[in-house]
Short mmCIF file of C-alpha atoms (C1' of nucleotides) in Angstrom, two decimals:
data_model
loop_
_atom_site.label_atom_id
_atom_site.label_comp_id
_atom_site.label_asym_id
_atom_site.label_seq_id
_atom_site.Cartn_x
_atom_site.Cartn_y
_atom_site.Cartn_z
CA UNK X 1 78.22 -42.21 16.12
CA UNK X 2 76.59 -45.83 16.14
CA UNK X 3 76.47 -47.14 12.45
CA UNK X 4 75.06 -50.72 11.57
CA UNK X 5 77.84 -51.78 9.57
CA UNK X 6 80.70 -52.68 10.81
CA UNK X 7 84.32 -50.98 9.48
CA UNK X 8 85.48 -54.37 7.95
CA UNK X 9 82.17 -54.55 6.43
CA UNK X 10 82.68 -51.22 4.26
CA UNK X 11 86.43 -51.53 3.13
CA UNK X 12 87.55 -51.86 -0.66
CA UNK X 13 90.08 -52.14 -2.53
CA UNK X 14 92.92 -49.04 -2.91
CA UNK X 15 93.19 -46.93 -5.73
CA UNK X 16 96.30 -46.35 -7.46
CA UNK X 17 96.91 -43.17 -6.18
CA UNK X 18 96.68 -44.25 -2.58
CA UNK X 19 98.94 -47.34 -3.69
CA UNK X 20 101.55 -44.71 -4.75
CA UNK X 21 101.32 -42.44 -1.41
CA UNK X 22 101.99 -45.13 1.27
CA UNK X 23 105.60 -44.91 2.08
CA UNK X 24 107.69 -48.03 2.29
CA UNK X 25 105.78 -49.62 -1.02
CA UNK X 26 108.53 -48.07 -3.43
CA UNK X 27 110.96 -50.24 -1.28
CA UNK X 28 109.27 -53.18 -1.87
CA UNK X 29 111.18 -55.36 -5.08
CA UNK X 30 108.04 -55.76 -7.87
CA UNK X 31 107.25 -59.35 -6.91
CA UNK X 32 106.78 -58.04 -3.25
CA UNK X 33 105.20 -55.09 -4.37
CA UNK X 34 102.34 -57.25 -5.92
CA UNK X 35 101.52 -59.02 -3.35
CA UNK X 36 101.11 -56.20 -1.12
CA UNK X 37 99.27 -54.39 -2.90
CA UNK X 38 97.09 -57.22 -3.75
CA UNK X 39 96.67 -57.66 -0.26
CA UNK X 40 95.90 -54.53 0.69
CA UNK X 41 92.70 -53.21 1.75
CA UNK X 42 91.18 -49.81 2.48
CA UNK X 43 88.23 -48.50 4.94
CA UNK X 44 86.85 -45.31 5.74
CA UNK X 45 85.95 -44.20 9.45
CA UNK X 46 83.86 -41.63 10.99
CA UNK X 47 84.53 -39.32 13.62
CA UNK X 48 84.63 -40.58 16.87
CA UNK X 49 84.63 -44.67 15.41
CA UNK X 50 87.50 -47.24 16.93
CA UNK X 51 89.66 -49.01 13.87
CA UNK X 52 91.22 -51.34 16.74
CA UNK X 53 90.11 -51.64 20.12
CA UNK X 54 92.85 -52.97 22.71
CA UNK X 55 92.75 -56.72 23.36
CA UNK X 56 91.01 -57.51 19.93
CA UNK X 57 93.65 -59.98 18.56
CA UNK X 58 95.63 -58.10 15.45
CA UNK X 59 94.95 -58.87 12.34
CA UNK X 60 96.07 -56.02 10.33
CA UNK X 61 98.85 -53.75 10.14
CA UNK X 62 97.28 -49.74 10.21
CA UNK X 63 98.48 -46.74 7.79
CA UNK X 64 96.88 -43.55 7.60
CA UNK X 65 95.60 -42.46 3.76
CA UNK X 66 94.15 -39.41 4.68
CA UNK X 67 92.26 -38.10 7.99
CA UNK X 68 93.32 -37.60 11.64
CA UNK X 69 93.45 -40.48 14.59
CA UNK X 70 94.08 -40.53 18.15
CA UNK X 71 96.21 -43.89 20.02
CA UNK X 72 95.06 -44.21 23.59
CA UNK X 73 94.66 -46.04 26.31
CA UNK X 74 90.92 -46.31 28.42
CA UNK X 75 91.36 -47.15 32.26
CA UNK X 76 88.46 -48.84 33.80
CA UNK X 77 87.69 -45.77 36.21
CA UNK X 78 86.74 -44.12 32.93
CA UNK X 79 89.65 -41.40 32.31
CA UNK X 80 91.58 -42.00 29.72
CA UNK X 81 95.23 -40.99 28.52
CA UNK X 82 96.40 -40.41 24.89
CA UNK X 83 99.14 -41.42 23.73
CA UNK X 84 99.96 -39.82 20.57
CA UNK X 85 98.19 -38.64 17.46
CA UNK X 86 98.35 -40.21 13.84
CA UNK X 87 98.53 -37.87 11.01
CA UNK X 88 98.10 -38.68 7.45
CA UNK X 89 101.26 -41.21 6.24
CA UNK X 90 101.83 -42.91 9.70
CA UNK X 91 101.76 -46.65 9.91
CA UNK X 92 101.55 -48.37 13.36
CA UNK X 93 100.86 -52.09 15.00
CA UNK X 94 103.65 -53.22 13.70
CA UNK X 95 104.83 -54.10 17.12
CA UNK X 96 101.77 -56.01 18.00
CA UNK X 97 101.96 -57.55 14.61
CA UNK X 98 105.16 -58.85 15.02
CA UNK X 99 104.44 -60.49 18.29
CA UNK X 100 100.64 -61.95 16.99
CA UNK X 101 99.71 -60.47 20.23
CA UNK X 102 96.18 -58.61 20.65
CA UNK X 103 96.34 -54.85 20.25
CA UNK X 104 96.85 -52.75 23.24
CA UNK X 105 95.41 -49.44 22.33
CA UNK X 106 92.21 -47.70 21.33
CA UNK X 107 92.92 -45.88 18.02
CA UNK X 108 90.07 -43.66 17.64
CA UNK X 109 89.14 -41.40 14.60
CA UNK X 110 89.12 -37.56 15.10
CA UNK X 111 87.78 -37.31 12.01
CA UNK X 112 86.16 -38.85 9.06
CA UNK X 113 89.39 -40.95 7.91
CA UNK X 114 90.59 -43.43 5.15
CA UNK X 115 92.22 -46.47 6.85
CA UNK X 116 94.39 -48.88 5.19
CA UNK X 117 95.10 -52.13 6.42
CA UNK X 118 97.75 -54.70 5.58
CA UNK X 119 96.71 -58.68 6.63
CA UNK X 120 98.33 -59.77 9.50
CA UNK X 121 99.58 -62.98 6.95
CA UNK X 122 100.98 -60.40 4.10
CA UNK X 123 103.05 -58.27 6.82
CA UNK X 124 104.42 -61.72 7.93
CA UNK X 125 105.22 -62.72 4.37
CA UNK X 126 107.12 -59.19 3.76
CA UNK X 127 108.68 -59.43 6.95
CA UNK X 128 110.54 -62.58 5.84
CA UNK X 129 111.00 -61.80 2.79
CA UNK X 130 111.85 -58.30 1.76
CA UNK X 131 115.01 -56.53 3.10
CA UNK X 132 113.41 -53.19 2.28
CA UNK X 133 110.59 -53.76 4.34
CA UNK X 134 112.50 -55.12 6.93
CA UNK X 135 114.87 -51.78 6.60
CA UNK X 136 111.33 -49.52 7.10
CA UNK X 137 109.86 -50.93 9.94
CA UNK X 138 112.96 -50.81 12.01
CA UNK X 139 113.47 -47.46 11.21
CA UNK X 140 109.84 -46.56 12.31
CA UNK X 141 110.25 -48.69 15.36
CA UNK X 142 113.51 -46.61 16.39
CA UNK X 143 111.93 -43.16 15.25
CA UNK X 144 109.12 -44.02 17.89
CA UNK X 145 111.03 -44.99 20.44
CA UNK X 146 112.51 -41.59 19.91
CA UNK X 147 108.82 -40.03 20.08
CA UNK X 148 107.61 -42.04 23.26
CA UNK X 149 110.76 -40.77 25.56
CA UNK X 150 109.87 -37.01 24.60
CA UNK X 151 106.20 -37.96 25.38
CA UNK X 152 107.00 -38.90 28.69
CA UNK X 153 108.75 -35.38 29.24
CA UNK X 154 105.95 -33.70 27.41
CA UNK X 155 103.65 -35.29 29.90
CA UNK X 156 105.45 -33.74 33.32
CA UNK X 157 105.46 -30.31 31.51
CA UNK X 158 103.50 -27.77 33.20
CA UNK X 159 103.98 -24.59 30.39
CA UNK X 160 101.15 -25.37 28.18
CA UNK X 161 102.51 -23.41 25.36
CA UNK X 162 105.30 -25.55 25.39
CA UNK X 163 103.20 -28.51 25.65
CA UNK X 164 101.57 -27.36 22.29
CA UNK X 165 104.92 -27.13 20.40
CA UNK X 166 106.37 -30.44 21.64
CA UNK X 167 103.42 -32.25 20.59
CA UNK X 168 102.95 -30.77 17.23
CA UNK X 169 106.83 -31.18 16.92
CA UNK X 170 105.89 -34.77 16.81
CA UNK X 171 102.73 -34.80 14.59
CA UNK X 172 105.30 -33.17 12.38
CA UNK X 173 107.97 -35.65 12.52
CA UNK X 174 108.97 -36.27 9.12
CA UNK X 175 110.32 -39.91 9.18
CA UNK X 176 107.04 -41.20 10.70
CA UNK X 177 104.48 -38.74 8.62
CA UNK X 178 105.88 -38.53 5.13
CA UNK X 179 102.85 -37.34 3.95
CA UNK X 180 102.41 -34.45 6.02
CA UNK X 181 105.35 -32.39 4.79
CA UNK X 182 104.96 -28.59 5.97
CA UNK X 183 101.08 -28.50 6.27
CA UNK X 184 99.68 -30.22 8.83
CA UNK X 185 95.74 -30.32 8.58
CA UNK X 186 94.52 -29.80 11.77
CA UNK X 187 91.62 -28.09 13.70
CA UNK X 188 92.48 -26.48 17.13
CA UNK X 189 89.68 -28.15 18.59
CA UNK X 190 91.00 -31.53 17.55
CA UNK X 191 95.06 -30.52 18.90
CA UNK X 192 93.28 -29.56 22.46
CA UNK X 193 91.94 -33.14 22.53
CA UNK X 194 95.38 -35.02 21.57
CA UNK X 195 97.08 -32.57 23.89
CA UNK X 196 94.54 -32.57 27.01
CA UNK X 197 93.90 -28.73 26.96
CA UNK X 198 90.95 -26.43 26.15
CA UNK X 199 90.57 -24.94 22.78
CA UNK X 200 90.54 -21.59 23.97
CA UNK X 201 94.34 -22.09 25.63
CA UNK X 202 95.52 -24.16 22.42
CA UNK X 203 94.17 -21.13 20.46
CA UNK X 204 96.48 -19.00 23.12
CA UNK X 205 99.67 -21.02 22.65
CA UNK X 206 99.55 -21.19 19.05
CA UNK X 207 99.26 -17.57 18.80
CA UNK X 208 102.63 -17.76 20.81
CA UNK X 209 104.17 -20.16 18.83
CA UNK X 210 103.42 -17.80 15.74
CA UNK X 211 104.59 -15.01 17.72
CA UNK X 212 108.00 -17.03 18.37
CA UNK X 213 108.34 -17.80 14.13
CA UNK X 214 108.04 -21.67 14.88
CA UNK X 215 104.41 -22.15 12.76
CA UNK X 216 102.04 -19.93 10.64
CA UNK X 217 98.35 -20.65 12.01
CA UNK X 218 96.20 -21.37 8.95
CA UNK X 219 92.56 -21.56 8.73
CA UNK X 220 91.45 -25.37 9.43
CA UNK X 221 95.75 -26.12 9.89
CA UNK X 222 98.97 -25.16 10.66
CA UNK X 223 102.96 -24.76 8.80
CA UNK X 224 105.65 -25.56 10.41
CA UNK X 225 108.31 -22.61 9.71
CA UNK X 226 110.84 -23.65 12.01
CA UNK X 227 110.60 -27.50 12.93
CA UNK X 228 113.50 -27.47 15.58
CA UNK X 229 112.01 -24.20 17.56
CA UNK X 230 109.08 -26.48 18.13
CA UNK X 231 111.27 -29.18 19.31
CA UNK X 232 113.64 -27.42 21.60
CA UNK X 233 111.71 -24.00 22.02
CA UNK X 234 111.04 -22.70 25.63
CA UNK X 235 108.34 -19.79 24.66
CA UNK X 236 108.23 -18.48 28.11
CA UNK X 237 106.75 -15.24 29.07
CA UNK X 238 105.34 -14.48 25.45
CA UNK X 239 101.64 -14.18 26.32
CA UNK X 240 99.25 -11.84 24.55
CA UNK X 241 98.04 -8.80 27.25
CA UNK X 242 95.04 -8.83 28.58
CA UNK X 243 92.72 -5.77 26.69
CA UNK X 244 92.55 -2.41 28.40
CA UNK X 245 89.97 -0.68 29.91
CA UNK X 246 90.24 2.86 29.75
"C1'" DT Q 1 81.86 -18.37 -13.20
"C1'" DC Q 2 79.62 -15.81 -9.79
"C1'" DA Q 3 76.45 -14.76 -5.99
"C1'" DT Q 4 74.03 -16.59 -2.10
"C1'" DT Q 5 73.71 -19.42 1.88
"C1'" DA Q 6 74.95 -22.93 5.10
"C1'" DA Q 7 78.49 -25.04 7.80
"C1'" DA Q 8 82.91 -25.19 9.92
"C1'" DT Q 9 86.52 -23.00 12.30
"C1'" DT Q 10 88.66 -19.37 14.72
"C1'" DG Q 11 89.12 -15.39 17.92
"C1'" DT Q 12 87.54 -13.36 22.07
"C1'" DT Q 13 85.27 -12.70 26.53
"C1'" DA D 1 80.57 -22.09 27.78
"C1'" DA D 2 78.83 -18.70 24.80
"C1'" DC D 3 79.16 -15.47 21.14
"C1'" DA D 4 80.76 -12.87 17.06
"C1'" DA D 5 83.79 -12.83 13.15
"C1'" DT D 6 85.97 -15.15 9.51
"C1'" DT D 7 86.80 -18.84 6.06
"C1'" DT D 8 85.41 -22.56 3.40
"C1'" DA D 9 82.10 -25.60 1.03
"C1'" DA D 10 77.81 -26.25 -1.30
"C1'" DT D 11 74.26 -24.80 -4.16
"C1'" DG D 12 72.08 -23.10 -8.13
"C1'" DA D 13 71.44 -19.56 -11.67
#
DNA sequence: TCATTAAATTGTT
DNA sequence: AACAATTTAATGA
């Protein structure tokens, strides 16, 4: 996974079309709006590549164009604990943005991933200057706040199933992931590493979730048919039986 | 556009 | 972890 250029080295310029899917742009005013997106730029990263690495000092503000990322935290001892995924649409350092303060978490690509990145200098500027910007970010900062207490219980859950549908609950969260309305692409092998399980029992408790009506299991992704079942769901006792021998 | 083949993903043990 | 089955993506006629 070791390339020779670095991921500042490779980024561009975005295309209109990524310009019109990021999220709080349309409630910029047009003078705002032009220095944004003059400002903004766009990288791609492989699988298993770090956009931000904690302590680094920040210097951009992160969104999601299209891919999958993982936010954790590695302790010296070597084990590591995840924090949350980021699905296409999500924006986050904000907080560490705010504070010029050095990042303190490892965002990691799952995938191959397009990253846009907002100057630390432009989020400043917006952030004094444009009430619907303003009006975004602490809206995302109170819809995470929301996401980190039910991570907390998530973590001290022993039901795996119900692991499963608590975390995808939040992958799914609409205010925070615009852009992944009822499809979320997903592989089960990349859900067992944001949610610390083996494929084979994330394969299991999505098969249970289906059973329960809360998703449809796709090939390469998953639909969310009943958002609040995956939120509040208990999906106890629903396992598949074991085959018989006769 | 269709058939063939390789690669990715899923289902099962 | 290994394997078979299934789905998608890539290729070229």
């Amino acid at each position: 996974m070791s390339s020779s250029t670095s991921l500042y080295q490779r980024r561009r310029n975005a295309t209109p079309e990524e310009i019109e899917a990021i999220p709080w742009i349309h409630l910029l005013q047009p003078h705002e709006r032009e220095r944004a997106v003059a400002a903004i730029l766009v990288t791609e990263a492989c699988a298993g590549e770090y956009v931000s690495a904690i302590g680094k000092p920040a210097s951009y503000w992160f969104g999601l164009i299209d891919g999958l990322l993982k936010m954790s935290a590695d302790h010296a001892d070597g084990s590591s604990m995840t924090f949350t995924g980021v699905p296409p649409g999500g924006w986050f350092g904000e907080g560490t943005c705010i504070k010029r303060e050095t990042y303190r978490y490892n965002i990691q690509a799952l995938r191959k991933s397009v990253i846009a990145g907002v100057p630390l200098e432009t989020f400043q500027w917006l952030l004094d200057h444009s009430l619907g910007f303003n009006r975004f970010i602490m809206n995302q900062l109170n819809e995470r706040l929301g996401q980190f207490i039910a991570a907390r219980e998530i973590d001290r859950m022993s039901n795996p199933d119900v692991r499963v549908a608590r975390s995808l609950s939040a992958l799914f969260n609409p205010v925070l992931y615009p852009a992944v309305g009822s499809v979320l692409r997903i592989t089960q092998q990349e859900l067992a590493y944001l949610v610390g399980l083996s494929r084979q029992r994330v394969n299991e408790a999505l098969a249970t979730l289906e059973a329960h009506g809360a998703i449809q299991v796709e090939y390469g992704g998953l639909r969310v048919m009943d958002l609040h079942e995956l939120r509040e769901g208990h999906f106890i006792s629903a396992r598949r039986q074991p085959t018989q021998t006769a």
